[in-house]
Tab-separated table of C-alpha atoms in Angstrom:
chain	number	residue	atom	x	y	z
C	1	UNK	CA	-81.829	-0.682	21.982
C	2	UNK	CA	-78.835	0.941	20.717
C	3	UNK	CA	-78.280	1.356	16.945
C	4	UNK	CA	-75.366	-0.850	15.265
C	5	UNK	CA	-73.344	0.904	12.825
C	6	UNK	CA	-71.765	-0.515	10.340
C	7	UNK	CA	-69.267	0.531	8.020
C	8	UNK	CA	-68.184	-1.366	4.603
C	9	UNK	CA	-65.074	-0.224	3.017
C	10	UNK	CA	-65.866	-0.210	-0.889
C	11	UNK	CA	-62.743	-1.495	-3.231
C	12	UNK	CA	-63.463	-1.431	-6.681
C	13	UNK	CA	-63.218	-4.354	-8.458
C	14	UNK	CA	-60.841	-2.884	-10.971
C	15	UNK	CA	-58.156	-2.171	-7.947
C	16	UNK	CA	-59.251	-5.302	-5.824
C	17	UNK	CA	-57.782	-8.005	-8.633
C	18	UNK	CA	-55.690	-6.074	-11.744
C	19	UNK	CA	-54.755	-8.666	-14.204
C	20	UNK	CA	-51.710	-8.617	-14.991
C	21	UNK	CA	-49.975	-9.216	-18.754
C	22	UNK	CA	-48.902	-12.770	-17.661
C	23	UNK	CA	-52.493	-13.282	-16.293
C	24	UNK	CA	-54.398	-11.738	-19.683
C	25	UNK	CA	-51.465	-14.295	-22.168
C	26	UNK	CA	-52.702	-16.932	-19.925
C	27	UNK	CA	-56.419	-16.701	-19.803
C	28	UNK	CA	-56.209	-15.803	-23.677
C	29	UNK	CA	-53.951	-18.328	-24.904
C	30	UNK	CA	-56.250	-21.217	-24.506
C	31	UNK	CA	-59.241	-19.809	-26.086
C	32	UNK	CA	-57.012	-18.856	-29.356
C	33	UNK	CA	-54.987	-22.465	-29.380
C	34	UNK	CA	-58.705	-24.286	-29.765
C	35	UNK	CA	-59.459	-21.340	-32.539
C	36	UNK	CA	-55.948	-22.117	-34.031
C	37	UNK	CA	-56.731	-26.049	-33.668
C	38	UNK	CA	-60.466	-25.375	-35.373
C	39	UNK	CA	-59.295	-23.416	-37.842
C	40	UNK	CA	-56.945	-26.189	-39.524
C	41	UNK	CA	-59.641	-28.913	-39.407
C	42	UNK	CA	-62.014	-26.089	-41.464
C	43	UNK	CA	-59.167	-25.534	-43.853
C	44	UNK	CA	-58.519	-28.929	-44.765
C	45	UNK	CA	-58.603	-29.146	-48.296
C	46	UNK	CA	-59.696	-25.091	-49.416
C	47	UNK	CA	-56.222	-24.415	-50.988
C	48	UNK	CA	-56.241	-27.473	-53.022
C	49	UNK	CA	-60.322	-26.688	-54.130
C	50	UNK	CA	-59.164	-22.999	-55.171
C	51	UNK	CA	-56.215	-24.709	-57.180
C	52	UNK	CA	-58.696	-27.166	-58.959
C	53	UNK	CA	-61.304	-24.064	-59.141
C	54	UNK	CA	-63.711	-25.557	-56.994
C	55	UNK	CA	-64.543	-21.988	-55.786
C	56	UNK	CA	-67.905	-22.309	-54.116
C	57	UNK	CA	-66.944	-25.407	-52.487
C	58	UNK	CA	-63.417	-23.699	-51.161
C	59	UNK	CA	-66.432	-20.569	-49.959
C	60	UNK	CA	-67.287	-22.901	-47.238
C	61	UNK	CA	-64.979	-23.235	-45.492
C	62	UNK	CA	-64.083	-19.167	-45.041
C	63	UNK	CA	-67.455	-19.072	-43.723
C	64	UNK	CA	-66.906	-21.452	-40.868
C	65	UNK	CA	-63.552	-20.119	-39.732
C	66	UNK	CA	-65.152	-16.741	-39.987
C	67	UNK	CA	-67.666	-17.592	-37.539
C	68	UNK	CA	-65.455	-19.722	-35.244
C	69	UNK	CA	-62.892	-16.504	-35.329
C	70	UNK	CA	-66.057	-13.895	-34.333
C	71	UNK	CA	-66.620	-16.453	-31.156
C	72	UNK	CA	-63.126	-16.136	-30.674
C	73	UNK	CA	-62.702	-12.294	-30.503
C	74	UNK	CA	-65.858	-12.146	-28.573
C	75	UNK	CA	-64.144	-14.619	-25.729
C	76	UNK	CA	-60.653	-12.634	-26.479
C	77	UNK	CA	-62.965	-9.153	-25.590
C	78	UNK	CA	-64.678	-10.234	-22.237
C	79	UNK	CA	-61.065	-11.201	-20.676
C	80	UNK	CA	-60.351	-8.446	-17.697
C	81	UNK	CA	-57.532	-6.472	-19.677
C	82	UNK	CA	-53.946	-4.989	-18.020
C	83	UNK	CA	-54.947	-1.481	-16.990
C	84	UNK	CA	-51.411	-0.257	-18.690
C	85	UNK	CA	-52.778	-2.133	-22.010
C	86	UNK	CA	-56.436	-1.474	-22.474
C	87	UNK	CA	-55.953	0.470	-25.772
C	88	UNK	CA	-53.189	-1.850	-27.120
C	89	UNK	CA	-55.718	-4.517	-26.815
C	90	UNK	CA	-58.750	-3.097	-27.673
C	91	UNK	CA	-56.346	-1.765	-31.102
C	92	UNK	CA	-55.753	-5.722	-30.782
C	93	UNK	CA	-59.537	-6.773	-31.073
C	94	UNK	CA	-60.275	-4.565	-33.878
C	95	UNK	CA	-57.581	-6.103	-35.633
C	96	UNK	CA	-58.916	-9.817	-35.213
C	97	UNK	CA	-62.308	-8.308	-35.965
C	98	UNK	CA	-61.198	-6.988	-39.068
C	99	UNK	CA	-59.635	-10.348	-39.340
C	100	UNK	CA	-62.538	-12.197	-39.285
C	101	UNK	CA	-64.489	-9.569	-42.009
C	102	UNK	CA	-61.224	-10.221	-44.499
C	103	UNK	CA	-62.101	-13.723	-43.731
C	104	UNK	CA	-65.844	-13.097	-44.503
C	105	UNK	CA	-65.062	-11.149	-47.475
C	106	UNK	CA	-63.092	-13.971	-49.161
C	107	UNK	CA	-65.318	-16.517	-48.793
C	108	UNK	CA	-68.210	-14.363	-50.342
C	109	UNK	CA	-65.614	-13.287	-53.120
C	110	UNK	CA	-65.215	-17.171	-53.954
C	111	UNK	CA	-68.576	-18.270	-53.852
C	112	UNK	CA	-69.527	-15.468	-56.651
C	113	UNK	CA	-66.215	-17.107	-58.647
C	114	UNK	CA	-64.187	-14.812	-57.844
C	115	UNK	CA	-60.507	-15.618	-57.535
C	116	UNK	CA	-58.811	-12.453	-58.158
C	117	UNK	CA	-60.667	-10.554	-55.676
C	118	UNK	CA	-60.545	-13.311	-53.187
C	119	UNK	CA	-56.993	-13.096	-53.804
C	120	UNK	CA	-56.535	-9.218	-53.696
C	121	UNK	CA	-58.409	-9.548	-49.892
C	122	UNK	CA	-55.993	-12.245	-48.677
C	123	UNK	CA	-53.153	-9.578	-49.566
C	124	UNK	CA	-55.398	-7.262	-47.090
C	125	UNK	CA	-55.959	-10.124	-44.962
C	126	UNK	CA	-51.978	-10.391	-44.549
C	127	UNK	CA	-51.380	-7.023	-44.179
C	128	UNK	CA	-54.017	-6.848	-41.354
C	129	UNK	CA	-52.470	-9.951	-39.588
C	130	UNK	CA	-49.094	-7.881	-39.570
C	131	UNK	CA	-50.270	-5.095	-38.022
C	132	UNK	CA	-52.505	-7.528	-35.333
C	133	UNK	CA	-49.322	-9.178	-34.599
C	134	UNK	CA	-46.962	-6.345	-34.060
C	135	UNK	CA	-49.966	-4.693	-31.768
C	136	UNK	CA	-49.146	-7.069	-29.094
C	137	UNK	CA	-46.076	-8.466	-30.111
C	138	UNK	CA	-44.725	-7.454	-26.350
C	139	UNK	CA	-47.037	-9.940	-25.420
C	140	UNK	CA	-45.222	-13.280	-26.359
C	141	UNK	CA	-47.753	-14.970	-27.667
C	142	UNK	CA	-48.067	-18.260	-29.476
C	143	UNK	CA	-51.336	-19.514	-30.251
C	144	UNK	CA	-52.960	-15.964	-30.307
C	145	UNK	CA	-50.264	-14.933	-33.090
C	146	UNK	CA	-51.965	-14.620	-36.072
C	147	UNK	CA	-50.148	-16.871	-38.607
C	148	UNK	CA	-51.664	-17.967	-41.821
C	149	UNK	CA	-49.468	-20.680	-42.732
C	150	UNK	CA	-50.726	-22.835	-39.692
C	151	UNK	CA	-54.070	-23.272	-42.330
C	152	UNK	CA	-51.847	-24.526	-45.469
């Protein structure tokens, strides 16, 4: 009996299927548009609860779009990335992580009563949005644009 050799030819995965920008805005998209349509049912109502100082009431609801936006980043992180924009997005993801601590932060801030500093972390918040957004402006997206004046 005569041995059989047999050769595989390894491809990496990495090389066998590169995503591509178009690919990543579509796969990501999606997951951020139910986030986006989440977040707005959560919000209902929180402005007008800070305005009538209903602060530990208003709390609640920071703490469920904080945890629906941690889900989100965690689906956002396991998407195969562009090769040419792994550190754009991975600056990306620790943007919408820091997101979701602002987030975090404010609710916490309320439910102790506390307006100004809840108030002084949504200027942070902002600012942190800002720089998210101009990370991947290049990008085109819509639903994965963070924009808090969807939630008022």
């Amino acid at each position: 009996m005569g041995a059989v050799l047999v050769v595989f030819t390894v491809v990496p995965l990495a090389h066998a299927a590169e995503t591509t920008r178009t690919e990543y805005v579509a796969r990501a998209e999606p997951i951020c548009k139910r986030n986006t349509e989440a977040n707005q049912r959560m919000c209902a109502g929180a402005k007008e609860e800070v305005k009538a100082g209903k602060l530990k009431l208003a709390s609640t609801h920071f703490a469920k779009v904080r945890t629906a936006l941690e889900k989100t980043v965690r689906q956002l992180a396991a998407i195969p990335e562009p090769a040419a924009d792994e550190a754009r997005l991975a600056r990306w993801i620790g943007y919408l992580e820091a997101e979701a601590s602002y987030i975090g932060r404010i609710g916490k801030a309320l439910a102790q009563g506390d307006k100004g500093k809840a108030q002084t972390l949504s200027v942070q918040l902002n600012r942190n949005s800002n720089l998210a957004n101009n990370s991947v402006l290049s990008f085109g997206f819509d639903y994965c644009r963070l924009d808090p004046s969807r939630f008022t």
